[in-house]
């Protein structure tokens, strides 16, 4: 059968775990690797295929692990190599895969490489980072703005030069034009692949190479003070450089030399430039350039229809699609569109063509969370407080039950829990057949049992006002997905689809299909095969 030849990452579903907030096993209020291991039966019970862990490496935590001080170690707060090795065997024993987070664009300023690099201008590792003299007449070398606000340049008094940082000043950018950096980072990938990991999510991949001459970025004519300072400029010379694509192809060749591994690239770009990160059939790049358009698109049927159509059309013939609806960086989907539509969103995510990535906590519908100012931790918030873009609200600990600290820890968690944790927790939802959790399980089960949902063809139909409608078809199996994106009743004709043979799932309670949709209702319908 065709399916058996497909790689697991095409038919599979990825589940993102934010290790600080999944399960604490030693009572320090921060999640850890042994905690994750203890909760693996839960992860397996969802029906997902792979786990991606946000960074677990030694880190001063200026950006909560995305500032890596040693790529080949385990952060003591999370455990040690013994805990990691146990975790990976336990993951594999359940037939799951494990992806780590590879952070190639920048290290921590506490990394030994940076300590050497900043020690003197003649240090052999000086060129491992991006150092420049002040501009003629003084001041920063160019106008680049950090993604977290402020200049991308930090002055180093001791050696009289600036270094570049696309994010915090505690996250100096590596110089990927230097072959020694490339070799050192390839060794990092080998180190973890040799330890058995099944692949990587690659952090800010499109950032890794900058234009050699470091010219000023052009102004963004659409900028307003209501959006981030970063967006004052178009990142024309600081991101998505042609040389980055050959590095991504090298990473792929390395991963492929280990067999069945996957590379997922974090890339925010318009479709046409995004699609280039697949590479070509004879020089492939990442398997899955992360597609964040469900996170970014306005939540209405017309926008979603247009967005899905344009994304599908942009894919190269060898490019497999993928969809993301939440992450440790994005606002919670249920906070953005409300719980009723979050069920519609779950149905959409798990019935589109392409690999879905779920983010921990979305499966129980965690929505708006209040973080008192004194408990906020995200550096992005502190750099631009007026914008209210802090990511802490999406990083709160998993509420497992209604015991003290929600079963997450024996101590006060590092971030507060969701306000409604006493009722919105895994145990409560496990026991409720109509819960978001059991709805996710139902959808994930269907995705597994109905090949049309994982590998079937995809065709958008005209669903009429507020209704998103599409067909999935595989070897005579034909499904229609119809989603009411509004909180009003709507009708749906399904003229093109064929006669309805049964309802496989509903975001509300199951009922026969009568050509209408209740408010916030989404349905998966089985259609009669055409003769
Ligand atoms: C990525 C990560 C984000 C981090 C940034 C810098 O976007 O997902 O959490 O702050 O890279 O590493």
PDB file of C-alpha atoms in Angstrom, residues 109 114-121 126 130-134 141 153-165 169:
ATOM      1  CA  UNK A 109      26.483  35.127  26.017  1.00  0.00           C
ATOM      2  CA  UNK A 114      31.364  33.592  23.220  1.00  0.00           C
ATOM      3  CA  UNK A 115      33.570  34.003  26.298  1.00  0.00           C
ATOM      4  CA  UNK A 116      36.529  33.208  24.053  1.00  0.00           C
ATOM      5  CA  UNK A 117      35.268  35.337  21.198  1.00  0.00           C
ATOM      6  CA  UNK A 118      34.847  38.429  23.353  1.00  0.00           C
ATOM      7  CA  UNK A 119      38.158  37.927  25.180  1.00  0.00           C
ATOM      8  CA  UNK A 120      40.221  39.685  22.497  1.00  0.00           C
ATOM      9  CA  UNK A 121      40.098  40.723  18.876  1.00  0.00           C
ATOM     10  CA  UNK A 126      36.566  36.095  17.431  1.00  0.00           C
ATOM     11  CA  UNK A 130      29.537  38.964  14.234  1.00  0.00           C
ATOM     12  CA  UNK A 131      31.742  41.785  15.483  1.00  0.00           C
ATOM     13  CA  UNK A 132      31.960  45.218  13.853  1.00  0.00           C
ATOM     14  CA  UNK A 133      33.583  48.576  14.445  1.00  0.00           C
ATOM     15  CA  UNK A 134      31.351  51.541  15.177  1.00  0.00           C
ATOM     16  CA  UNK A 141      27.256  49.703  12.613  1.00  0.00           C
ATOM     17  CA  UNK A 153      24.096  45.783  18.335  1.00  0.00           C
ATOM     18  CA  UNK A 154      25.688  45.664  21.764  1.00  0.00           C
ATOM     19  CA  UNK A 155      28.864  47.573  22.581  1.00  0.00           C
ATOM     20  CA  UNK A 156      31.730  45.613  24.103  1.00  0.00           C
ATOM     21  CA  UNK A 157      33.916  47.999  26.033  1.00  0.00           C
ATOM     22  CA  UNK A 158      36.836  45.603  26.499  1.00  0.00           C
ATOM     23  CA  UNK A 159      37.530  45.062  22.796  1.00  0.00           C
ATOM     24  CA  UNK A 160      36.002  48.258  21.412  1.00  0.00           C
ATOM     25  CA  UNK A 161      33.579  46.656  18.957  1.00  0.00           C
ATOM     26  CA  UNK A 162      29.873  45.899  18.705  1.00  0.00           C
ATOM     27  CA  UNK A 163      28.428  42.380  18.430  1.00  0.00           C
ATOM     28  CA  UNK A 164      25.218  41.489  16.660  1.00  0.00           C
ATOM     29  CA  UNK A 165      22.193  39.932  18.381  1.00  0.00           C
ATOM     30  CA  UNK A 169      21.908  41.027  24.013  1.00  0.00           C
TER      31      UNK A 169
END
